[in-house]
Amino acid sequence: MKKTNVTKIANQLHQIGIEYPSVFYNLEPTLLIEKTLKQKMGKITETGALMCDTGKFTGRAPKDRYIVKDELTMDSVWWGDINQPFSILQFDNLYNKMVQHLSGKELYVRDVMAGAEPEYALNVRIINTLPWQNLFCYNMFIRLTELELINFLPEFTVIAAPDFKANPQVDGTKNENFSIINLSKKIILIGGSAYTGEIKKGIFSVLNFLLPHKRNVLSMHCSANTSDKKDPAIFFGLSGTGKTTLSADPNRKLIGDDEHGWTDNGIFNFEGGCYAKVIDLSEEKEPQIWKAIKYGALLENTRTYPGTRKVDFTNTSVTQNTRVSYPIYHIDNAMEPSIAGKPKNIFFLTCDAYGVLPPISKLTKGQAMFHFISGYTAKVAGTEEGVTEPQTVFSACFGAPFMPLHPTVYAEMLGKKMDENKVNVWLVNTGWIGGAYGEGKRISLKYTRAMIQAALEGKLNYVKYENDKLFGLSIPQECPEVPKEVLSPRGLWKDGKRYDEKATQLAKAFHKNFEKFASYANEEILNGAPLVGKSIKETLEV
């Protein structure tokens, strides 16, 4: 990068209080990798990917994430355990300490965009103290040309300094690590943690506030793909539901694997790369991710086989949350720019370990909004000490930790999009059939792929459906390449009474979880709930 640009950036950092830094501006991956190796912060693996450790934190720390409460956010943010308020004064004090800490240091500055659709893109400046973290930012955000950088003005600034720690007794944080979003001053402060996901999800949280609240764009925590026929599909799902696997289709172009916006014209990716889990990764299971782990990719918290540079993807000695980031152009069939038309199908993926939800069902608008707010999946027995049977997991909008607005805001926008675009919404159970975990079996991936393919090709539009009496779901009675008996969950159980008991248990869990949202929800959303006991509306009236 030209010296004049570096001088300009140094002057701009001076204006925000960072004095006399050594600035490395928008370095290419090769230089960032060299600097990482020189500082003994990582090593090159067999495929050429860089491998680094994130230190004490190998995942996000949601309890240490805050939003500054001020005139802009006071009445718009949904405050609570997820969106925790932080005072203006304490933010200013912490900010001043942080910029003083960075003065005179070696800083890696990167100017990027968040949002492939220029009309809705956010100009972001990221200031890192670690070169490999800056490589992550190169991979994950939308890269700009030198011409685009000439007149670049940041709309949001992220300062990520893992070696800066807060003093909880003075600074108002719970712990030494923190991630604080100031939507008015357009700054994100990240300290005490080197986990790169804090940077990515900080900007995602900002977009989840700005786009629905200010631009009438639905922001979504989802993957998306499309075919040459221009029929984009969206996949929502929590960890372990198969979101990455099912959206990575060699016959369809990948739009993005995690974060998207939906405008009046269609959908677009927020990111310029992918951040995938690699625990137990194999070429057979995830060929696209496997091939993407090459020079320029960044592996986090993985380990190699002793005496080699070959990554052991089964090794969980550091964490189960081993990750890789890579630019989207590492995927052969990626769509660039990552912009597509209006989606025709939306899939809510859930790994139901109770074994009661149908493998695929079609949702009404009200049901879609209800299940979107619920964001259900289940942990299976044996994954944690003391877990002896399936446990329900709910995450509003399939991404509660990143949603500053009330979940009903996003759900009502989704319902409006369904009306305007005549979108089919499908609930797909990638979990157990014929019994709960430990009794039944997990549905074949081959069958799940066949059901999704049939939905995408419109082959489920003209088949017979039956309504499930408890959940109210419309279940197709036939699907190409899928045995008919697989489609109706109750018939696969040896004991129909036990199925009814488990199904009722899950339906009640949906109701219980929804209580905290119900007072904000409209009647159509409330009517989308399972039909068990008193309706949510009746419960509220009592």
Coordinates of C-alpha atoms in Angstrom, one line a residue:
M1 CA 0.0 0.0 0.0
K2 CA 1.3 3.4 -0.9
K3 CA 3.1 5.5 1.8
T4 CA 0.7 8.4 1.3
N5 CA -2.2 6.1 2.3
V6 CA -0.3 4.9 5.4
T7 CA 0.4 8.5 6.4
K8 CA -3.3 9.4 5.9
I9 CA -4.4 6.5 8.1
A10 CA -1.9 7.4 10.8
N11 CA -3.2 11.0 10.8
Q12 CA -6.8 9.7 11.1
L13 CA -5.8 7.5 14.0
H14 CA -4.2 10.5 15.7
Q15 CA -7.5 12.3 15.4
I16 CA -9.2 9.6 17.5
G17 CA -6.5 9.6 20.1
I18 CA -4.1 7.0 19.0
E19 CA -0.7 8.7 19.0
Y20 CA 2.3 7.7 16.9
P21 CA 1.3 4.2 15.9
S22 CA 3.3 2.1 13.4
V23 CA 0.6 1.5 10.8
F24 CA 0.4 -1.5 8.5
Y25 CA -2.6 -0.7 6.2
N26 CA -4.6 -3.3 4.2
L27 CA -1.6 -5.7 3.9
E28 CA -2.0 -8.6 1.6
P29 CA -2.4 -12.1 3.1
T30 CA 1.2 -13.0 2.3
L31 CA 2.6 -10.2 4.4
L32 CA 0.2 -10.9 7.3
I33 CA 1.2 -14.5 7.2
E34 CA 4.9 -13.7 7.2
K35 CA 4.5 -11.3 10.1
T36 CA 2.6 -13.9 12.1
L37 CA 5.3 -16.5 11.5
K38 CA 8.1 -14.1 12.3
Q39 CA 6.4 -13.2 15.6
K40 CA 6.0 -17.0 16.3
M41 CA 2.2 -16.7 16.6
G42 CA 1.3 -19.5 14.2
K43 CA 2.6 -22.1 11.8
I44 CA 1.9 -23.3 8.2
T45 CA 0.1 -26.6 7.8
E46 CA 0.4 -29.2 5.1
T47 CA -2.1 -27.5 2.8
G48 CA -0.6 -24.0 3.2
A49 CA -3.2 -22.7 5.7
L50 CA -2.0 -20.7 8.7
M51 CA -2.8 -22.2 12.1
C52 CA -3.1 -20.0 15.2
D53 CA -4.4 -20.2 18.7
T54 CA -6.9 -17.7 20.1
G55 CA -5.7 -18.1 23.6
K56 CA -7.9 -18.2 26.7
F57 CA -11.1 -17.7 24.7
T58 CA -11.9 -20.2 22.0
G59 CA -15.5 -18.9 21.5
R60 CA -17.5 -15.8 22.0
A61 CA -18.3 -14.6 25.5
P62 CA -22.0 -13.5 25.2
K63 CA -22.2 -12.5 28.9
D64 CA -19.5 -9.9 28.3
R65 CA -21.2 -8.2 25.3
Y66 CA -22.8 -4.9 25.8
I67 CA -24.6 -2.1 23.9
V68 CA -24.3 1.5 25.0
K69 CA -27.7 2.7 26.3
D70 CA -28.3 6.3 25.0
E71 CA -30.9 8.3 23.2
L72 CA -30.6 6.3 20.0
T73 CA -30.9 2.9 21.7
M74 CA -32.9 3.5 24.8
D75 CA -36.3 2.7 23.3
S76 CA -35.3 0.6 20.3
V77 CA -33.0 -2.1 21.7
W78 CA -34.6 -5.1 23.4
W79 CA -32.7 -4.9 26.7
G80 CA -32.1 -8.0 28.8
D81 CA -29.6 -10.8 29.3
I82 CA -28.6 -10.7 25.7
N83 CA -28.5 -7.0 25.0
Q84 CA -26.9 -5.7 28.2
P85 CA -26.8 -1.9 28.7
F86 CA -23.5 -0.1 29.2
S87 CA -23.3 3.6 30.3
I88 CA -22.1 6.4 28.1
L89 CA -19.6 7.6 30.7
Q90 CA -18.1 4.2 31.2
F91 CA -17.8 3.6 27.5
D92 CA -16.0 7.0 27.1
N93 CA -13.6 6.2 29.9
L94 CA -12.8 2.7 28.6
Y95 CA -12.4 4.1 25.1
N96 CA -9.9 6.7 26.3
K97 CA -7.9 4.1 28.1
M98 CA -7.9 1.8 25.1
V99 CA -6.6 4.4 22.6
Q100 CA -3.9 5.4 25.0
H101 CA -2.9 1.8 25.3
L102 CA -2.6 1.5 21.5
S103 CA -0.5 4.7 21.1
G104 CA 3.0 3.9 19.9
K105 CA 2.1 0.3 19.1
E106 CA 2.3 -1.7 15.9
L107 CA -1.3 -1.7 14.4
Y108 CA -2.8 -3.5 11.5
V109 CA -5.6 -1.4 10.0
R110 CA -8.0 -2.7 7.4
D111 CA -10.7 -0.9 5.5
V112 CA -13.5 -3.1 4.2
M113 CA -17.2 -3.3 3.5
A114 CA -19.9 -5.3 5.2
G115 CA -22.6 -6.0 2.6
A116 CA -22.2 -7.1 -1.0
E117 CA -25.1 -4.8 -2.1
P118 CA -23.5 -1.4 -2.4
E119 CA -26.7 0.5 -1.6
Y120 CA -26.8 -1.2 1.8
A121 CA -23.1 -1.7 2.5
L122 CA -21.4 -0.5 5.6
N123 CA -17.9 0.9 5.4
V124 CA -15.9 -0.6 8.3
R125 CA -12.4 0.2 9.6
I126 CA -10.9 -2.5 11.7
I127 CA -7.8 -1.9 13.9
N128 CA -6.0 -5.0 15.1
T129 CA -2.9 -5.5 17.2
L130 CA -2.3 -9.0 15.8
P131 CA -1.5 -9.7 12.1
W132 CA -3.4 -13.0 12.0
Q133 CA -6.5 -11.3 13.3
N134 CA -6.2 -8.9 10.4
L135 CA -5.9 -11.8 8.0
F136 CA -9.2 -13.0 9.5
C137 CA -10.7 -9.6 8.6
Y138 CA -9.3 -9.8 5.1
N139 CA -11.0 -13.2 4.7
M140 CA -14.3 -12.4 6.3
F141 CA -15.3 -8.9 5.0
I142 CA -15.7 -7.6 1.5
R143 CA -12.3 -6.6 0.1
L144 CA -11.9 -3.3 -1.7
T145 CA -9.7 -2.2 -4.6
E146 CA -7.1 0.5 -4.3
L147 CA -9.3 2.8 -6.3
E148 CA -12.2 2.2 -3.9
L149 CA -9.9 2.9 -0.9
I150 CA -8.8 6.3 -2.1
N151 CA -11.8 8.2 -0.8
F152 CA -12.8 5.6 1.8
L153 CA -14.5 7.0 4.9
P154 CA -15.3 4.6 7.7
E155 CA -18.9 4.5 9.0
F156 CA -18.0 2.2 11.8
T157 CA -14.7 1.5 13.6
V158 CA -13.8 -1.8 15.3
I159 CA -10.8 -1.7 17.8
A160 CA -9.7 -5.2 18.7
A161 CA -6.9 -5.4 21.3
P162 CA -6.6 -8.8 23.0
D163 CA -3.8 -7.6 25.2
F164 CA -5.9 -4.8 26.7
K165 CA -7.9 -5.8 29.7
A166 CA -10.6 -4.0 31.6
N167 CA -10.7 -3.4 35.3
P168 CA -14.2 -4.6 36.2
Q169 CA -14.3 -2.6 39.5
V170 CA -13.6 0.6 37.6
D171 CA -14.8 0.1 34.0
G172 CA -18.2 -1.4 34.6
T173 CA -17.6 -4.7 32.9
K174 CA -18.2 -8.1 34.5
N175 CA -14.8 -9.4 33.5
E176 CA -11.4 -8.3 32.0
N177 CA -12.7 -9.2 28.5
F178 CA -15.4 -7.3 26.8
S179 CA -17.2 -6.5 23.5
I180 CA -19.0 -3.1 23.6
I181 CA -21.1 -1.7 20.8
N182 CA -21.7 2.1 20.6
L183 CA -24.3 2.6 17.9
S184 CA -24.3 6.4 18.3
K185 CA -20.5 6.9 18.1
K186 CA -20.3 4.0 15.6
I187 CA -17.5 2.2 17.5
I188 CA -17.0 -1.3 18.7
L189 CA -14.4 -2.0 21.4
I190 CA -13.1 -5.5 21.9
G191 CA -10.6 -6.3 24.6
G192 CA -9.2 -9.2 26.6
S193 CA -10.1 -11.8 24.0
A194 CA -8.3 -12.9 20.8
Y195 CA -11.3 -14.9 19.5
T196 CA -11.9 -13.5 16.0
G197 CA -15.6 -14.3 16.0
E198 CA -16.2 -11.3 18.3
I199 CA -15.2 -9.0 15.4
K200 CA -17.4 -10.7 12.9
K201 CA -20.4 -10.9 15.2
G202 CA -20.0 -7.3 16.4
I203 CA -20.5 -6.0 12.9
F204 CA -23.3 -8.4 12.4
S205 CA -25.1 -7.1 15.5
V206 CA -24.7 -3.5 14.1
L207 CA -26.3 -4.5 10.8
N208 CA -29.1 -6.3 12.7
F209 CA -29.8 -2.9 14.2
L210 CA -29.3 -0.6 11.3
L211 CA -30.8 -2.5 8.4
P212 CA -34.3 -3.4 9.8
H213 CA -34.5 -0.3 12.0
K214 CA -33.3 2.3 9.5
R215 CA -33.4 0.7 6.0
N216 CA -36.3 -1.7 6.0
V217 CA -34.0 -4.6 5.1
L218 CA -34.5 -8.0 6.9
S219 CA -31.1 -9.1 8.3
M220 CA -30.8 -12.8 8.7
H221 CA -28.5 -15.3 10.4
C222 CA -28.6 -17.9 7.6
S223 CA -26.8 -19.5 4.7
A224 CA -28.0 -19.1 1.1
N225 CA -27.5 -20.6 -2.3
T226 CA -29.0 -20.5 -5.8
S227 CA -29.1 -22.4 -9.0
D228 CA -28.6 -21.3 -12.6
K229 CA -32.4 -21.0 -12.7
K230 CA -32.1 -18.1 -10.3
D231 CA -34.2 -19.7 -7.4
P232 CA -32.4 -18.6 -4.3
A233 CA -33.0 -20.6 -1.1
I234 CA -32.3 -19.6 2.5
F235 CA -31.3 -22.0 5.3
F236 CA -31.7 -21.1 9.0
G237 CA -30.4 -23.4 11.7
L238 CA -28.5 -23.6 14.9
S239 CA -25.2 -25.5 15.4
G240 CA -25.5 -29.1 14.5
T241 CA -28.6 -28.9 12.4
G242 CA -26.8 -29.3 9.0
K243 CA -27.0 -25.7 7.8
T244 CA -23.5 -25.7 6.2
T245 CA -23.8 -29.2 4.9
L246 CA -27.2 -28.7 3.2
S247 CA -26.5 -25.3 1.7
A248 CA -23.1 -26.5 0.3
D249 CA -24.5 -28.1 -2.8
P250 CA -22.1 -28.7 -5.8
N251 CA -25.1 -28.2 -8.1
R252 CA -25.9 -24.7 -6.7
K253 CA -23.9 -21.6 -6.2
L254 CA -23.1 -20.5 -2.7
I255 CA -24.2 -17.0 -1.9
G256 CA -23.0 -17.1 1.6
D257 CA -22.8 -19.4 4.7
D258 CA -23.8 -17.2 7.6
E259 CA -25.2 -13.6 7.3
H260 CA -27.5 -12.1 4.7
G261 CA -29.9 -9.2 4.1
W262 CA -33.2 -9.3 2.2
T263 CA -34.2 -6.1 0.3
D264 CA -37.2 -5.4 -2.0
N265 CA -35.0 -6.7 -4.9
G266 CA -33.6 -9.9 -3.3
I267 CA -30.9 -11.1 -0.9
F268 CA -27.2 -10.3 -0.5
N269 CA -24.3 -11.6 1.6
F270 CA -22.9 -9.4 4.4
E271 CA -19.6 -11.1 4.2
G272 CA -16.7 -11.8 1.8
G273 CA -15.8 -15.2 3.3
C274 CA -16.8 -18.2 5.4
Y275 CA -16.1 -19.1 9.0
A276 CA -16.7 -22.8 9.3
K277 CA -16.4 -25.3 12.2
V278 CA -13.9 -28.0 11.4
I279 CA -14.3 -30.5 14.2
D280 CA -14.2 -34.0 12.6
L281 CA -14.0 -32.4 9.2
S282 CA -13.4 -34.9 6.3
E283 CA -13.2 -34.5 2.6
E284 CA -16.0 -37.0 2.2
K285 CA -18.4 -35.1 4.5
E286 CA -17.5 -31.5 3.5
P287 CA -15.6 -31.5 0.2
Q288 CA -16.0 -27.7 -0.3
I289 CA -14.7 -26.7 3.1
W290 CA -11.9 -29.3 2.8
K291 CA -10.7 -27.9 -0.5
A292 CA -11.0 -24.3 0.8
I293 CA -8.4 -24.9 3.6
K294 CA -5.3 -23.8 1.6
Y295 CA -2.9 -20.9 1.6
G296 CA -4.7 -17.8 2.8
A297 CA -7.1 -19.8 5.1
L298 CA -6.8 -19.3 8.8
L299 CA -7.2 -22.3 11.1
E300 CA -8.0 -21.6 14.8
N301 CA -7.2 -23.8 17.7
T302 CA -6.6 -26.9 15.7
R303 CA -3.7 -29.3 16.2
T304 CA -1.5 -31.3 13.8
Y305 CA -0.5 -35.0 14.1
P306 CA 2.8 -35.3 16.1
G307 CA 5.9 -34.6 14.0
T308 CA 3.9 -33.5 11.0
R309 CA 2.1 -30.5 9.5
K310 CA -1.1 -32.5 8.8
V311 CA -4.1 -31.2 10.7
D312 CA -5.8 -33.7 13.0
F313 CA -9.4 -32.5 12.7
T314 CA -10.5 -35.0 15.4
N315 CA -8.3 -33.3 18.0
T316 CA -10.4 -31.5 20.6
S317 CA -7.6 -30.9 23.1
V318 CA -8.0 -27.1 22.8
T319 CA -11.7 -26.8 22.1
Q320 CA -14.5 -28.5 20.2
N321 CA -15.1 -25.1 18.5
T322 CA -12.2 -25.4 16.1
R323 CA -12.6 -23.1 13.1
V324 CA -11.4 -22.0 9.7
S325 CA -11.9 -18.7 7.9
Y326 CA -11.3 -18.3 4.2
P327 CA -12.3 -15.8 1.5
I328 CA -15.4 -16.9 -0.4
Y329 CA -13.4 -17.3 -3.7
H330 CA -11.8 -20.4 -2.1
I331 CA -15.2 -22.0 -2.9
D332 CA -15.3 -23.2 -6.5
N333 CA -19.0 -22.5 -7.1
A334 CA -19.3 -19.3 -5.0
M335 CA -21.3 -16.5 -6.4
E336 CA -19.4 -13.2 -6.8
P337 CA -20.7 -10.6 -6.1
S338 CA -22.8 -12.4 -3.5
I339 CA -26.1 -10.9 -4.6
A340 CA -29.2 -12.8 -5.8
G341 CA -32.9 -12.3 -6.5
K342 CA -35.8 -13.0 -4.3
P343 CA -35.8 -16.4 -2.5
K344 CA -38.5 -18.9 -3.3
N345 CA -37.9 -21.4 -0.5
I346 CA -36.8 -21.0 3.1
F347 CA -35.7 -23.9 5.2
F348 CA -35.8 -23.9 9.1
L349 CA -33.4 -26.7 10.1
T350 CA -33.8 -28.4 13.4
C351 CA -32.1 -31.4 14.9
D352 CA -35.0 -32.8 16.9
A353 CA -33.6 -35.3 19.3
Y354 CA -37.1 -36.1 20.7
G355 CA -37.9 -37.7 17.4
V356 CA -41.4 -36.2 17.1
L357 CA -41.1 -33.5 14.4
P358 CA -41.7 -34.6 10.8
P359 CA -38.7 -34.8 8.5
I360 CA -40.2 -32.0 6.4
S361 CA -43.4 -30.0 6.8
K362 CA -44.8 -26.8 5.2
L363 CA -45.5 -23.8 7.4
T364 CA -48.2 -21.2 7.2
K365 CA -47.2 -17.6 7.6
G366 CA -48.2 -17.6 11.3
Q367 CA -46.3 -20.8 11.9
A368 CA -43.2 -19.5 10.1
M369 CA -43.1 -16.4 12.2
F370 CA -43.7 -18.5 15.4
H371 CA -40.9 -21.0 14.6
F372 CA -38.6 -18.2 13.4
I373 CA -38.9 -16.5 16.8
S374 CA -38.5 -19.8 18.6
G375 CA -35.4 -21.0 16.7
Y376 CA -35.6 -24.6 18.1
T377 CA -33.1 -27.4 18.1
A378 CA -32.1 -30.0 20.8
K379 CA -29.0 -31.2 22.5
V380 CA -28.6 -35.0 22.5
A381 CA -28.0 -37.1 25.6
G382 CA -24.4 -37.8 26.4
T383 CA -23.0 -34.6 24.9
E384 CA -22.6 -33.0 28.4
E385 CA -22.2 -34.6 31.8
G386 CA -25.6 -35.1 33.5
V387 CA -27.6 -34.9 30.2
T388 CA -29.5 -38.1 30.2
E389 CA -32.2 -37.2 27.7
P390 CA -32.7 -34.6 24.9
Q391 CA -32.7 -31.0 26.0
T392 CA -34.5 -28.2 24.1
V393 CA -32.5 -25.3 22.8
F394 CA -34.2 -22.1 21.6
S395 CA -32.4 -19.1 20.0
A396 CA -34.7 -16.4 18.7
C397 CA -34.4 -15.8 15.0
F398 CA -31.8 -18.6 14.9
G399 CA -29.3 -16.0 16.2
A400 CA -30.5 -14.5 19.5
P401 CA -27.0 -13.3 20.7
F402 CA -26.7 -10.9 17.7
M403 CA -30.2 -9.4 17.5
P404 CA -30.5 -6.0 19.2
L405 CA -34.2 -5.5 18.3
H406 CA -37.1 -7.5 19.7
P407 CA -37.5 -10.8 17.8
T408 CA -41.0 -10.0 16.7
V409 CA -39.6 -7.1 14.6
Y410 CA -37.6 -9.5 12.5
A411 CA -40.5 -12.1 12.5
E412 CA -43.0 -9.6 11.2
M413 CA -40.6 -8.5 8.5
L414 CA -40.3 -12.2 7.5
G415 CA -44.0 -12.5 7.3
K416 CA -44.3 -9.4 5.2
K417 CA -41.6 -10.8 2.8
M418 CA -43.6 -14.1 2.6
D419 CA -46.7 -12.2 1.5
E420 CA -44.9 -10.1 -1.0
N421 CA -42.9 -12.8 -2.6
K422 CA -45.0 -15.9 -2.2
V423 CA -42.2 -17.8 -0.5
N424 CA -42.6 -21.4 0.7
V425 CA -41.3 -22.0 4.3
W426 CA -40.3 -25.5 5.3
L427 CA -39.5 -27.0 8.7
V428 CA -36.9 -29.7 8.2
N429 CA -36.0 -32.1 11.0
T430 CA -32.4 -33.4 10.5
G431 CA -32.6 -35.2 13.8
W432 CA -34.2 -38.4 15.0
I433 CA -37.1 -40.5 13.7
G434 CA -38.7 -43.6 15.0
G435 CA -37.9 -42.7 18.6
A436 CA -35.9 -40.2 20.6
Y437 CA -32.2 -40.2 20.8
G438 CA -31.0 -43.5 22.1
E439 CA -34.1 -45.3 20.8
G440 CA -34.7 -44.1 17.2
K441 CA -32.2 -43.3 14.6
R442 CA -31.0 -40.1 12.9
I443 CA -32.7 -39.5 9.6
S444 CA -30.5 -40.3 6.6
L445 CA -28.8 -37.3 5.1
K446 CA -29.6 -38.8 1.7
Y447 CA -33.3 -38.5 2.5
T448 CA -33.0 -34.9 3.8
R449 CA -31.2 -33.9 0.7
A450 CA -33.9 -35.5 -1.4
M451 CA -36.6 -33.7 0.4
I452 CA -34.9 -30.3 0.1
Q453 CA -34.3 -31.0 -3.6
A454 CA -37.9 -31.9 -4.1
A455 CA -39.0 -28.7 -2.4
L456 CA -36.6 -26.6 -4.5
E457 CA -37.9 -28.2 -7.7
G458 CA -41.5 -27.6 -6.8
K459 CA -42.2 -31.4 -6.6
L460 CA -43.9 -31.0 -3.2
N461 CA -46.4 -28.4 -4.5
Y462 CA -48.8 -30.9 -5.9
V463 CA -48.7 -33.8 -3.5
K464 CA -51.3 -34.6 -0.8
Y465 CA -50.7 -33.1 2.7
E466 CA -52.0 -34.1 6.1
N467 CA -52.0 -31.8 9.2
D468 CA -50.4 -32.9 12.4
K469 CA -53.0 -32.4 15.1
L470 CA -50.6 -31.2 17.8
F471 CA -48.1 -28.9 16.0
G472 CA -50.5 -28.0 13.2
L473 CA -47.9 -28.7 10.6
S474 CA -48.7 -29.7 7.0
I475 CA -46.9 -33.0 6.2
P476 CA -46.4 -34.1 2.6
Q477 CA -47.5 -37.7 2.1
E478 CA -45.0 -38.5 -0.6
C479 CA -41.7 -37.3 -1.8
P480 CA -39.4 -38.6 -4.6
E481 CA -36.5 -40.8 -3.4
V482 CA -38.0 -40.9 0.2
P483 CA -39.9 -43.9 1.5
K484 CA -43.5 -42.9 2.4
E485 CA -43.3 -44.2 5.9
V486 CA -40.4 -41.9 6.7
L487 CA -42.5 -38.8 6.2
S488 CA -45.0 -39.4 9.1
P489 CA -43.1 -39.5 12.4
R490 CA -45.8 -41.1 14.7
G491 CA -46.1 -44.2 12.5
L492 CA -42.4 -45.0 12.9
W493 CA -42.6 -45.3 16.7
K494 CA -43.2 -48.7 18.2
D495 CA -45.4 -47.2 20.8
G496 CA -47.7 -44.5 19.6
K497 CA -48.6 -43.5 23.2
R498 CA -45.0 -42.8 24.0
Y499 CA -44.7 -40.6 20.8
D500 CA -47.7 -38.6 22.0
E501 CA -46.1 -38.1 25.4
K502 CA -42.8 -36.9 23.9
A503 CA -44.6 -34.7 21.3
T504 CA -46.7 -33.1 24.1
Q505 CA -43.6 -32.5 26.1
L506 CA -41.9 -30.7 23.2
A507 CA -45.0 -28.7 22.4
K508 CA -45.2 -27.5 26.0
A509 CA -41.6 -26.5 25.8
F510 CA -42.3 -24.3 22.8
H511 CA -45.2 -22.6 24.7
K512 CA -43.0 -22.1 27.8
N513 CA -40.2 -20.6 25.8
F514 CA -42.5 -18.2 23.9
E515 CA -44.0 -16.7 27.1
K516 CA -41.3 -14.0 27.1
F517 CA -42.2 -12.9 23.5
A518 CA -45.9 -13.3 23.6
S519 CA -46.9 -9.8 24.8
Y520 CA -45.1 -8.3 21.7
A521 CA -46.5 -10.8 19.2
N522 CA -49.5 -10.3 16.9
E523 CA -52.4 -12.7 16.8
E524 CA -51.2 -14.4 13.6
I525 CA -47.9 -15.3 15.3
L526 CA -49.7 -16.5 18.5
N527 CA -51.9 -18.8 16.3
G528 CA -48.8 -20.4 14.8
A529 CA -48.0 -22.1 18.1
P530 CA -48.5 -25.8 18.8
L531 CA -52.0 -26.8 19.7
V532 CA -51.5 -28.0 23.3
G533 CA -53.4 -27.1 26.4
K534 CA -54.4 -23.5 26.5
S535 CA -53.3 -21.4 23.6
I536 CA -50.6 -18.8 24.3
K537 CA -53.2 -16.1 23.9
E538 CA -55.5 -17.7 26.5
T539 CA -52.5 -18.1 28.9
L540 CA -51.8 -14.4 28.6
E541 CA -55.4 -13.5 29.2
V542 CA -55.4 -15.6 32.4

